[in-house]
Amino acid sequence: MKKTIKALLATLALSGFAGAAQATLIGDEVGCNITGGGSFSCNTATNTVVDPGVEFFVGGGQFISVDISAASVALNFLNTGSLGGTIINLTDLDWVGMPLGEITGIELTSNSGVNGLTAGDLSFGAHNISINLIGTNFSQGATALISLATSQHVPEPATLGLLGLGLAGLGLARRKKA
């Protein structure tokens, strides 16, 4: 009986009942490039680490800031203007804490002052998103927030804990019958 209790406690400890696994983009290296025929570019041609704060500026002299958080992308328009040929591409998005996680959906959560930007202007792949700003116009201070949904390829610790409890219960039931 003592061995069973020890096994149960070990299973609970290893399963991490302290909290569920959280996928995040914080700590990931992400890239930025511009397509669409416009003259804008990202302020860095190399990947940058996602952390609190702005990761990229788009345009000549900081026209749009791109702030990537744990599971969203915020665009802040720092000047008034319109865009005739700018598509922002964020690449190499890999979820820290969930190495096999993929983007399974995106949603334009809020749009304040970006005329012409709709959900149809967003597209995604397993590890990248594109934001088509062609034909948009905006005023200084306009914002857009894009939420990212991910797949869950890794079992949650609580699920593993429940599996461990079930196995321990089966072991106890079998031992009592014997």
Short mmCIF file of C-alpha atoms in Angstrom, two decimals:
data_model
loop_
_atom_site.label_atom_id
_atom_site.label_comp_id
_atom_site.label_asym_id
_atom_site.label_seq_id
_atom_site.Cartn_x
_atom_site.Cartn_y
_atom_site.Cartn_z
CA MET A 1 0.00 0.00 0.00
CA LYS A 2 2.86 2.39 0.82
CA LYS A 3 4.38 1.78 -2.61
CA THR A 4 1.06 2.64 -4.27
CA ILE A 5 0.74 5.88 -2.31
CA LYS A 6 4.34 6.83 -3.16
CA ALA A 7 3.69 6.09 -6.83
CA LEU A 8 0.54 8.22 -6.73
CA LEU A 9 2.37 11.15 -5.11
CA ALA A 10 5.20 10.87 -7.63
CA THR A 11 2.72 10.89 -10.51
CA LEU A 12 1.01 13.99 -9.14
CA ALA A 13 4.32 15.78 -8.63
CA LEU A 14 5.58 14.96 -12.11
CA SER A 15 2.30 15.88 -13.80
CA GLY A 16 2.59 19.49 -12.68
CA PHE A 17 -0.68 20.18 -10.94
CA ALA A 18 0.77 23.62 -10.20
CA GLY A 19 -0.66 24.96 -13.47
CA ALA A 20 -1.54 24.26 -17.05
CA ALA A 21 1.01 24.60 -19.82
CA GLN A 22 0.85 27.97 -21.50
CA ALA A 23 2.01 28.48 -25.05
CA THR A 24 3.49 31.91 -25.66
CA LEU A 25 5.35 33.84 -28.30
CA ILE A 26 7.39 35.61 -25.59
CA GLY A 27 11.01 34.53 -26.04
CA ASP A 28 10.53 33.42 -29.67
CA GLU A 29 12.57 34.91 -32.50
CA VAL A 30 10.28 36.30 -35.18
CA GLY A 31 10.99 37.86 -38.55
CA CYS A 32 9.35 40.71 -40.44
CA ASN A 33 9.29 41.57 -44.13
CA ILE A 34 7.15 43.68 -46.43
CA THR A 35 5.60 42.64 -49.74
CA GLY A 36 2.94 44.20 -51.93
CA GLY A 37 4.97 46.66 -53.97
CA GLY A 38 5.12 49.52 -51.47
CA SER A 39 8.28 51.35 -50.44
CA PHE A 40 7.99 50.53 -46.73
CA SER A 41 10.25 48.04 -44.95
CA CYS A 42 10.69 46.64 -41.45
CA ASN A 43 13.30 48.44 -39.35
CA THR A 44 15.35 45.24 -38.97
CA ALA A 45 16.15 42.61 -41.56
CA THR A 46 16.99 39.98 -38.94
CA ASN A 47 14.78 38.09 -36.53
CA THR A 48 14.15 39.75 -33.20
CA VAL A 49 13.16 38.21 -29.85
CA VAL A 50 9.56 38.74 -28.76
CA ASP A 51 9.43 40.47 -25.41
CA PRO A 52 7.25 43.15 -23.81
CA GLY A 53 7.28 46.19 -26.06
CA VAL A 54 7.52 46.92 -29.78
CA GLU A 55 9.36 44.34 -31.90
CA PHE A 56 9.31 46.13 -35.28
CA PHE A 57 8.71 49.51 -36.83
CA VAL A 58 7.37 49.58 -40.39
CA GLY A 59 7.91 52.45 -42.81
CA GLY A 60 10.44 55.17 -43.20
CA GLY A 61 11.07 56.57 -39.76
CA GLN A 62 8.67 54.59 -37.60
CA PHE A 63 5.31 54.83 -39.36
CA ILE A 64 3.65 51.74 -37.79
CA SER A 65 4.77 49.91 -34.65
CA VAL A 66 4.28 46.13 -34.44
CA ASP A 67 4.01 44.79 -30.88
CA ILE A 68 3.80 41.00 -30.54
CA SER A 69 2.61 39.66 -27.20
CA ALA A 70 1.99 36.13 -25.89
CA ALA A 71 -0.80 35.38 -28.42
CA SER A 72 -1.62 38.58 -30.31
CA VAL A 73 -0.21 41.24 -32.60
CA ALA A 74 -0.94 44.95 -32.06
CA LEU A 75 -0.45 47.54 -34.79
CA ASN A 76 -0.16 51.16 -33.70
CA PHE A 77 -0.21 53.83 -36.40
CA LEU A 78 2.16 56.62 -35.42
CA ASN A 79 1.28 58.98 -38.29
CA THR A 80 -1.70 59.83 -40.44
CA GLY A 81 -1.62 58.35 -43.92
CA SER A 82 -2.76 55.82 -46.46
CA LEU A 83 -1.05 52.75 -47.89
CA GLY A 84 -1.14 51.66 -51.49
CA GLY A 85 1.22 48.67 -51.39
CA THR A 86 2.12 47.33 -47.95
CA ILE A 87 1.64 43.80 -46.68
CA ILE A 88 3.33 43.07 -43.35
CA ASN A 89 4.55 39.47 -43.06
CA LEU A 90 5.53 38.09 -39.64
CA THR A 91 7.47 34.86 -40.05
CA ASP A 92 8.99 32.03 -37.99
CA LEU A 93 6.31 32.21 -35.28
CA ASP A 94 7.03 29.25 -32.99
CA TRP A 95 5.24 28.89 -29.69
CA VAL A 96 7.62 28.70 -26.72
CA GLY A 97 6.49 25.95 -24.33
CA MET A 98 4.65 24.18 -27.14
CA PRO A 99 7.25 23.24 -29.76
CA LEU A 100 4.73 21.62 -32.11
CA GLY A 101 2.11 24.34 -31.75
CA GLU A 102 0.76 25.99 -34.87
CA ILE A 103 -1.43 28.95 -35.65
CA THR A 104 -4.90 27.58 -36.33
CA GLY A 105 -6.81 30.83 -36.58
CA ILE A 106 -6.56 34.60 -36.43
CA GLU A 107 -9.14 37.22 -35.57
CA LEU A 108 -9.23 40.98 -35.96
CA THR A 109 -10.19 41.59 -32.33
CA SER A 110 -10.32 45.38 -32.54
CA ASN A 111 -9.86 48.05 -35.16
CA SER A 112 -9.90 51.66 -34.11
CA GLY A 113 -9.37 54.17 -36.90
CA VAL A 114 -7.87 51.93 -39.61
CA ASN A 115 -10.30 52.41 -42.52
CA GLY A 116 -10.30 49.57 -45.05
CA LEU A 117 -8.77 46.90 -42.78
CA THR A 118 -11.07 43.88 -42.43
CA ALA A 119 -10.75 40.26 -41.33
CA GLY A 120 -10.35 39.35 -45.03
CA ASP A 121 -7.03 41.26 -45.07
CA LEU A 122 -5.51 38.78 -42.62
CA SER A 123 -4.04 35.44 -43.63
CA PHE A 124 -1.95 32.86 -41.83
CA GLY A 125 0.09 29.72 -42.16
CA ALA A 126 1.22 27.33 -39.44
CA HIS A 127 4.05 29.68 -38.39
CA ASN A 128 3.36 33.05 -40.04
CA ILE A 129 0.74 35.75 -40.53
CA SER A 130 0.25 38.40 -43.20
CA ILE A 131 -1.55 41.71 -42.72
CA ASN A 132 -2.63 43.31 -46.00
CA LEU A 133 -2.75 47.09 -45.53
CA ILE A 134 -3.16 47.88 -49.24
CA GLY A 135 -5.87 50.50 -49.67
CA THR A 136 -6.12 51.41 -45.99
CA ASN A 137 -6.05 54.88 -44.50
CA PHE A 138 -5.69 55.89 -40.88
CA SER A 139 -5.11 58.72 -38.51
CA GLN A 140 -2.31 59.09 -35.98
CA GLY A 141 -3.13 56.94 -32.94
CA ALA A 142 -5.19 54.37 -34.86
CA THR A 143 -4.78 50.77 -33.64
CA ALA A 144 -5.58 47.23 -34.72
CA LEU A 145 -5.34 44.10 -32.56
CA ILE A 146 -5.07 40.60 -34.05
CA SER A 147 -5.57 37.59 -31.78
CA LEU A 148 -3.90 34.28 -32.65
CA ALA A 149 -5.36 30.84 -31.89
CA THR A 150 -3.04 27.85 -31.61
CA SER A 151 -3.34 24.10 -31.71
CA GLN A 152 -2.62 21.98 -28.65
CA HIS A 153 -0.19 19.21 -29.65
CA VAL A 154 1.14 18.69 -26.13
CA PRO A 155 -1.00 17.10 -23.39
CA GLU A 156 -1.87 19.45 -20.55
CA PRO A 157 -0.33 18.60 -17.16
CA ALA A 158 -3.80 18.24 -15.61
CA THR A 159 -4.66 15.60 -18.22
CA LEU A 160 -1.51 13.68 -17.35
CA GLY A 161 -2.38 13.97 -13.65
CA LEU A 162 -5.85 12.53 -14.23
CA LEU A 163 -4.32 9.68 -16.21
CA GLY A 164 -1.96 9.00 -13.30
CA LEU A 165 -4.84 9.01 -10.80
CA GLY A 166 -6.78 6.59 -12.98
CA LEU A 167 -3.83 4.22 -13.25
CA ALA A 168 -3.25 4.39 -9.50
CA GLY A 169 -6.94 3.64 -8.90
CA LEU A 170 -6.77 0.63 -11.20
CA GLY A 171 -3.69 -0.57 -9.34
CA LEU A 172 -5.45 -0.25 -5.98
CA ALA A 173 -8.58 -2.02 -7.25
CA ARG A 174 -6.50 -4.88 -8.62
CA ARG A 175 -4.52 -5.19 -5.40
CA LYS A 176 -7.71 -5.40 -3.29
CA LYS A 177 -9.07 -8.23 -5.48
CA ALA A 178 -5.87 -10.25 -5.09
#
